[in-house]
Short mmCIF file of C-alpha atoms in Angstrom, two decimals:
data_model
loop_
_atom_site.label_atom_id
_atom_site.label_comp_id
_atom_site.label_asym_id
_atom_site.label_seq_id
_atom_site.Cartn_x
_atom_site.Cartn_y
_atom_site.Cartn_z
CA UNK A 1 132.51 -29.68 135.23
CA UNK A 2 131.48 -33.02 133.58
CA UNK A 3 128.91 -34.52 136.08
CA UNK A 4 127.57 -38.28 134.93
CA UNK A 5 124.18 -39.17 134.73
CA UNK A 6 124.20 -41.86 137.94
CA UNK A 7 125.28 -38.62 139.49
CA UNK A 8 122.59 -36.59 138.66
CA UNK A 9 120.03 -39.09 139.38
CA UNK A 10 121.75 -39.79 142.93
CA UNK A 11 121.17 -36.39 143.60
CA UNK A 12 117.78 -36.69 142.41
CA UNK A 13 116.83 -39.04 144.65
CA UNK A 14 118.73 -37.47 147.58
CA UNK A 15 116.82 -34.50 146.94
CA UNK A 16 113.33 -36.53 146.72
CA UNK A 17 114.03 -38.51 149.85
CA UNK A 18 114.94 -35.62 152.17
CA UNK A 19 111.31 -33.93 150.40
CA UNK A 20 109.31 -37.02 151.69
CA UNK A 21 111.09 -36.92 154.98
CA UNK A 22 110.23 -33.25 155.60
CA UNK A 23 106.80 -34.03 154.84
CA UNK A 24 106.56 -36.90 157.37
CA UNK A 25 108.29 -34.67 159.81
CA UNK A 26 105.68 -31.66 159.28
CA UNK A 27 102.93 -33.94 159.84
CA UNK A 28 101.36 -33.45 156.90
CA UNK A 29 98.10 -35.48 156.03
CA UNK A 30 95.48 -35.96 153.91
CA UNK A 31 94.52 -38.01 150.40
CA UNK A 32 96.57 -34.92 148.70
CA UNK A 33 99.98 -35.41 150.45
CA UNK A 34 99.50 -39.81 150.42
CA UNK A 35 99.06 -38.78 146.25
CA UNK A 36 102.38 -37.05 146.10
CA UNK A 37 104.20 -39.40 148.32
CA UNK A 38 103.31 -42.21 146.34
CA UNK A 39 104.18 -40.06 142.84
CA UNK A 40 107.06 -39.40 144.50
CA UNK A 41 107.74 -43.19 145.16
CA UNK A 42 106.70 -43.87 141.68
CA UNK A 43 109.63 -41.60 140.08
CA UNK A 44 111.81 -42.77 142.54
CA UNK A 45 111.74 -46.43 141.40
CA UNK A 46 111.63 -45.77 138.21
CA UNK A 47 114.93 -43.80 138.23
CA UNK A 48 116.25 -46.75 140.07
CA UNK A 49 115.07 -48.79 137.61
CA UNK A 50 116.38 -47.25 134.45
CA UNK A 51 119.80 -46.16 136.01
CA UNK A 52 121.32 -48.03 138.42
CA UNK A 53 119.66 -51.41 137.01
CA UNK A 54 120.40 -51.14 133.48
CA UNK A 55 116.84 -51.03 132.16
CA UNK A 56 117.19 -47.80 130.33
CA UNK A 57 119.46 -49.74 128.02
CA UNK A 58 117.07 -52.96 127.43
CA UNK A 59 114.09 -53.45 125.45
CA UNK A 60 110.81 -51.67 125.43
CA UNK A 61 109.14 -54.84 127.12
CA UNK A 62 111.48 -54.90 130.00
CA UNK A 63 110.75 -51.53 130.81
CA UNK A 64 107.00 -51.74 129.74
CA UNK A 65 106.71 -54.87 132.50
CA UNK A 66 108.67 -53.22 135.05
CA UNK A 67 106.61 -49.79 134.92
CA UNK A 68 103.33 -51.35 134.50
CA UNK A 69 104.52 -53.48 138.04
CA UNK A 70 104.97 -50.61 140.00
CA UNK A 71 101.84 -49.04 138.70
CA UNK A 72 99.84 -51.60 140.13
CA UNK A 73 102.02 -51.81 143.00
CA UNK A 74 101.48 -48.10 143.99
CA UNK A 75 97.79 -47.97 142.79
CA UNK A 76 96.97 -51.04 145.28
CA UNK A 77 98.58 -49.01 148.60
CA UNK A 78 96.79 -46.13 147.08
CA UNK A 79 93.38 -48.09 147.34
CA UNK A 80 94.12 -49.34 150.75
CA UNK A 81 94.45 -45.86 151.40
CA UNK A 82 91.45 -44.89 150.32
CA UNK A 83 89.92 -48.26 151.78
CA UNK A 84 90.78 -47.29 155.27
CA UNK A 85 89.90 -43.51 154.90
CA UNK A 86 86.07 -45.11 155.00
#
């Protein structure tokens, strides 16, 4: 069985989603679990990124600008995380 790559990744990010919702639904808390969720939203954009918008087959810029985006996109909720803990 011959199973494409969109495939895969859909199934990755099936698998990721339903992980974040279990979390939310245990109530888990705490700077540990905000750090995975937002890892977690991290690889989950990027995969989106590179597979189901084409970027895996453009230049190294495109994907350089893209990632470095949604580094500073999750490191910003991260500090307002960490902002509001005080």
């Amino acid at each position: 069985m011959n199973i494409r790559p969109c495939t895969r990744v859909w199934g990755m990010l099936l698998v990721l989603t339903l992980a974040v919702l279990l979390v939310g639904q245990a109530g888990a808390e705490g700077p540990l679990v905000v750090a995975l969720l937002l890892i977690t939203t991290l690889v989950k954009t990027q995969l989106v990124a590179d597979y189901f918008m084409g970027l895996k087959q453009t230049g190294l810029l495109w994907r350089v600008i893209v990632t470095v985006y949604l580094l500073i996109v999750i490191s910003m909720i991260g500090l307002a995380y960490w902002l509001g803990m005080a």
